[in-house]
Each structure stands twice: as C-alpha cells, then as structure tokens.
Amino acid sequence: MPELPEVETIRRQLESIIGSTITSVEFTPSKVIRGEMSTILHEKILSIERYGKLLVIRLSNNRALTVHLKMTGRLSLLETGDEVPGYNHISFHLTPALSSDRRGSLFLVYCDMRKFGFVALHTKEEIISLPFIRNLGKEPLKDLTLQDFQNLLSRSNRAIKVLLLDQSKIAGIGNIYDCEALWLAGIRPQRRANSLQQTEIRKLFIAIEDVLREGIKRGGASDNTYRNLYGGKGEYQNFFKVYGRTGKPCPRCGTLIVRESLGGRGTFFCPHCQK
DNA sequence: ACCTAAACCTGGGCGC
DNA sequence: TGCGCCCAGGTTTAGG
C-alpha cells in the first residue's frame, strides 16, 4: 500500500512532466474528483511536492492538484496507444515538456478500485491552509530530529505501533514500514511509547530511517496493488522480515512470526526478539 | 488527550 | 461452480 517510499517513488517519476501544460481533462464525476476540474485547462505544471503520503502538483495561476492514493489509488503516465488501467477516474492530456524527448501525446491518469483516494483541484486561497497539510507531523528523513522523536514518545502513553501511524505526529509511516521498523529495532509493537529507554528510542529512530530509505531504494513495496507511474512493481516486498509473514521463522532468531490486531491493524512481530 | 469501532469500497482468498 | 465470509489498511468520524 502506498506509504512514504511508494509515494516518493511516484513523486520522483512525476518530475518528468514538470513544464508540461494541461490541454484537456476528462473525468467521471464522483467523490474521488474534487474541485472545478473544467477550469484547469492551459495550466502549466510547475513542481511536484510530497507531504507525507500526499502528492501536491503545483500549477501556474497559483493553483494546485492534490492526490492521495489511500489504499488502491494509482497514477499512471501513458502515451497514445497505451492501455488505461482499470477503474479510471480522471485523465489529463499533457503537452510534452520542452525538456522531454517524448514525441507522442502524454496522459496522466488516476485510477482507484476502492475509491478511497482523491484528486482535488485547489484554488489560490485554499492551498495555504489545507487542514490536511497543516495537521501533518514532521517527517523522517526530512525535518524530524531525534530530539523531536524523543519528545513525542515521552509524551505519549499509546502503543508505539499506533503512535507511529498517527500522521499528525509523524508523517509518512504506514502499516508495512511501521511493522518492519519495530522488528529492526527489536521493539514489541504493544509497548507504550513512553516506556522506551533512550537506547531503544535511538534504535527505533534509526530503524525508521533505514526501512524508509531501503523502501525508496527498492522502488516501494508491491505486496498487493501498488504500481509506480509506469506500471512497474516495487521490490521491497521481497525484503519483508515480518509483514505478512505469520507462521514463518523470524530471520533473526527463527521464532515463528505472529499476527495480532493492534489499533485495528494487522500487526506482525517476533514474540521472542522484539522486547 | 486518549481509545475503539465503524465507515468508506471492492477484489482476492478461503472454506464448504 | 459459487456463495458467504474475512481480510487488506489510509483516513475520517462518531461515541465513550
């Protein structure tokens, strides 16, 4: 599922359309498509940003598209003749950027089987104070410092696994990287955040950075439906230590991995070496 | 501030 | 074959 590394992979690939102009748009009206899309014509794509799991496509005229993939959202960059993936909701026809060597017509399409995600067009006044972005916590590998992390944990009595998933506290971590980071740090997901010792906090901070970096390096995890901008799969699912590995041996100690529900999520951990 | 559960959706996998 | 059930898990919302 798209978490920070998956969305970052797409963000980087989307940089190829910077400089393109939107020449037409087609969409099926639904709650997935938000804002007056018909007014987007002739806007130029200026930059591609990411805040946690949210993509922001900055446009000319002080406007922006925001895209959240949630569970099954998928952005694809297609050329004329390419097959459009199923569950398509909106297609943007683009002029090739001046820097691009592509010749045919370009289409940016959003598809979403479960319709949890969205593509929204924001006007000038809305961009500044999107509650979405305003409430987002700091981000690992970006502005989240060890000191921030220590303060955060010491002030929370919640299960560490649940705290790490709270986007208003830390942006970008989802269930997969949460489970993997806790395994790497040797910490049990059920532990109260404020019960972690200094050395454990440091270990976990590093582990979060490590799994996210590794996720980005592998192009994300395509455990299920995730595909990148060109329809390719990520490889990180081949490196899972605990996620989805119920009943299989822990790569560190051989004890069988167990699954428990925590905060309403499937939680995978080694009952022996995660303390 | 915290917690849990339900809601939003739909396909895939399983048991029978 | 195919029906019923659970599961997936990002985010919001409702209620305690």
PDB file of N, CA and C (backbone and C1' of nucleotides) in Angstrom, chain C residues 1 3 5-8 11-16:
ATOM      1  P    DT C   1     -15.856 -21.655 -12.476  1.00  0.00           P
ATOM      2  O5'  DT C   1     -16.692 -23.010 -12.758  1.00  0.00           O
ATOM      3  C5'  DT C   1     -18.034 -23.067 -13.318  1.00  0.00           C
ATOM      4  C4'  DT C   1     -19.050 -23.201 -12.210  1.00  0.00           C
ATOM      5  C3'  DT C   1     -19.207 -21.915 -11.398  1.00  0.00           C
ATOM      6  O3'  DT C   1     -20.366 -21.226 -11.834  1.00  0.00           O
ATOM      7  C1'  DT C   1     -19.075 -23.862  -9.983  1.00  0.00           C
ATOM      8  P    DC C   3     -23.383 -17.325  -6.637  1.00  0.00           P
ATOM      9  O5'  DC C   3     -24.019 -17.242  -5.180  1.00  0.00           O
ATOM     10  C5'  DC C   3     -24.498 -18.422  -4.546  1.00  0.00           C
ATOM     11  C4'  DC C   3     -23.935 -18.519  -3.139  1.00  0.00           C
ATOM     12  C3'  DC C   3     -23.813 -17.167  -2.423  1.00  0.00           C
ATOM     13  O3'  DC C   3     -24.598 -17.189  -1.252  1.00  0.00           O
ATOM     14  C1'  DC C   3     -21.827 -18.448  -2.171  1.00  0.00           C
ATOM     15  P    DC C   5     -22.430 -14.745   5.717  1.00  0.00           P
ATOM     16  O5'  DC C   5     -20.895 -14.561   6.097  1.00  0.00           O
ATOM     17  C5'  DC C   5     -20.178 -15.665   6.643  1.00  0.00           C
ATOM     18  C4'  DC C   5     -18.692 -15.411   6.508  1.00  0.00           C
ATOM     19  C3'  DC C   5     -18.244 -14.036   7.006  1.00  0.00           C
ATOM     20  O3'  DC C   5     -17.599 -14.167   8.255  1.00  0.00           O
ATOM     21  C1'  DC C   5     -17.151 -14.689   4.972  1.00  0.00           C
ATOM     22  P    DC C   6     -17.183 -12.825   9.080  1.00  0.00           P
ATOM     23  O5'  DC C   6     -15.614 -12.745   8.780  1.00  0.00           O
ATOM     24  C5'  DC C   6     -14.825 -13.925   8.840  1.00  0.00           C
ATOM     25  C4'  DC C   6     -13.490 -13.678   8.175  1.00  0.00           C
ATOM     26  C3'  DC C   6     -12.767 -12.407   8.651  1.00  0.00           C
ATOM     27  O3'  DC C   6     -11.416 -12.735   8.915  1.00  0.00           O
ATOM     28  C1'  DC C   6     -12.932 -12.417   6.290  1.00  0.00           C
ATOM     29  P    DC C   7     -10.524 -11.679   9.723  1.00  0.00           P
ATOM     30  O5'  DC C   7      -9.618 -11.047   8.577  1.00  0.00           O
ATOM     31  C5'  DC C   7      -8.852 -11.897   7.739  1.00  0.00           C
ATOM     32  C4'  DC C   7      -8.284 -11.086   6.603  1.00  0.00           C
ATOM     33  C3'  DC C   7      -7.749  -9.711   7.029  1.00  0.00           C
ATOM     34  O3'  DC C   7      -6.359  -9.671   6.805  1.00  0.00           O
ATOM     35  C1'  DC C   7      -9.097  -9.578   5.053  1.00  0.00           C
ATOM     36  P    DA C   8      -5.466  -8.552   7.504  1.00  0.00           P
ATOM     37  O5'  DA C   8      -5.294  -7.454   6.345  1.00  0.00           O
ATOM     38  C5'  DA C   8      -4.468  -7.746   5.242  1.00  0.00           C
ATOM     39  C4'  DA C   8      -4.720  -6.752   4.143  1.00  0.00           C
ATOM     40  C3'  DA C   8      -4.722  -5.293   4.618  1.00  0.00           C
ATOM     41  O3'  DA C   8      -3.401  -4.765   4.558  1.00  0.00           O
ATOM     42  C1'  DA C   8      -6.493  -5.741   3.071  1.00  0.00           C
ATOM     43  P    DT C  11      -2.848   8.627   5.281  1.00  0.00           P
ATOM     44  O5'  DT C  11      -4.276   9.018   5.850  1.00  0.00           O
ATOM     45  C5'  DT C  11      -5.255   9.505   4.954  1.00  0.00           C
ATOM     46  C4'  DT C  11      -6.608   9.540   5.612  1.00  0.00           C
ATOM     47  C3'  DT C  11      -6.705  10.389   6.883  1.00  0.00           C
ATOM     48  O3'  DT C  11      -7.295  11.615   6.515  1.00  0.00           O
ATOM     49  C1'  DT C  11      -8.058   8.405   6.927  1.00  0.00           C
ATOM     50  P    DT C  12      -7.748  12.694   7.609  1.00  0.00           P
ATOM     51  O5'  DT C  12      -9.283  12.329   7.827  1.00  0.00           O
ATOM     52  C5'  DT C  12     -10.134  12.182   6.698  1.00  0.00           C
ATOM     53  C4'  DT C  12     -11.533  11.822   7.176  1.00  0.00           C
ATOM     54  C3'  DT C  12     -12.042  12.713   8.323  1.00  0.00           C
ATOM     55  O3'  DT C  12     -13.362  13.106   7.996  1.00  0.00           O
ATOM     56  C1'  DT C  12     -12.205  10.437   8.944  1.00  0.00           C
ATOM     57  P    DT C  13     -14.091  14.202   8.895  1.00  0.00           P
ATOM     58  O5'  DT C  13     -15.118  13.315   9.733  1.00  0.00           O
ATOM     59  C5'  DT C  13     -15.885  12.322   9.072  1.00  0.00           C
ATOM     60  C4'  DT C  13     -16.610  11.485  10.107  1.00  0.00           C
ATOM     61  C3'  DT C  13     -17.116  12.278  11.321  1.00  0.00           C
ATOM     62  O3'  DT C  13     -18.437  11.872  11.608  1.00  0.00           O
ATOM     63  C1'  DT C  13     -15.869  10.431  12.037  1.00  0.00           C
ATOM     64  P    DA C  14     -19.370  12.823  12.550  1.00  0.00           P
ATOM     65  O5'  DA C  14     -20.083  11.723  13.438  1.00  0.00           O
ATOM     66  C5'  DA C  14     -20.205  10.377  12.980  1.00  0.00           C
ATOM     67  C4'  DA C  14     -20.255   9.448  14.179  1.00  0.00           C
ATOM     68  C3'  DA C  14     -20.794  10.097  15.461  1.00  0.00           C
ATOM     69  O3'  DA C  14     -21.731   9.207  16.067  1.00  0.00           O
ATOM     70  C1'  DA C  14     -18.694   9.148  15.884  1.00  0.00           C
ATOM     71  P    DG C  15     -22.612   9.700  17.308  1.00  0.00           P
ATOM     72  O5'  DG C  15     -21.920   8.938  18.525  1.00  0.00           O
ATOM     73  C5'  DG C  15     -21.772   7.518  18.485  1.00  0.00           C
ATOM     74  C4'  DG C  15     -20.979   7.080  19.690  1.00  0.00           C
ATOM     75  C3'  DG C  15     -21.364   7.794  20.999  1.00  0.00           C
ATOM     76  O3'  DG C  15     -21.455   6.839  22.031  1.00  0.00           O
ATOM     77  C1'  DG C  15     -19.075   7.995  20.638  1.00  0.00           C
ATOM     78  P    DG C  16     -21.943   7.240  23.533  1.00  0.00           P
ATOM     79  O5'  DG C  16     -20.688   6.781  24.391  1.00  0.00           O
ATOM     80  C5'  DG C  16     -20.219   5.437  24.295  1.00  0.00           C
ATOM     81  C4'  DG C  16     -18.894   5.340  25.033  1.00  0.00           C
ATOM     82  C3'  DG C  16     -18.937   5.920  26.452  1.00  0.00           C
ATOM     83  O3'  DG C  16     -18.388   5.001  27.372  1.00  0.00           O
ATOM     84  C1'  DG C  16     -17.129   6.838  25.217  1.00  0.00           C
TER      85       DG C  16
END
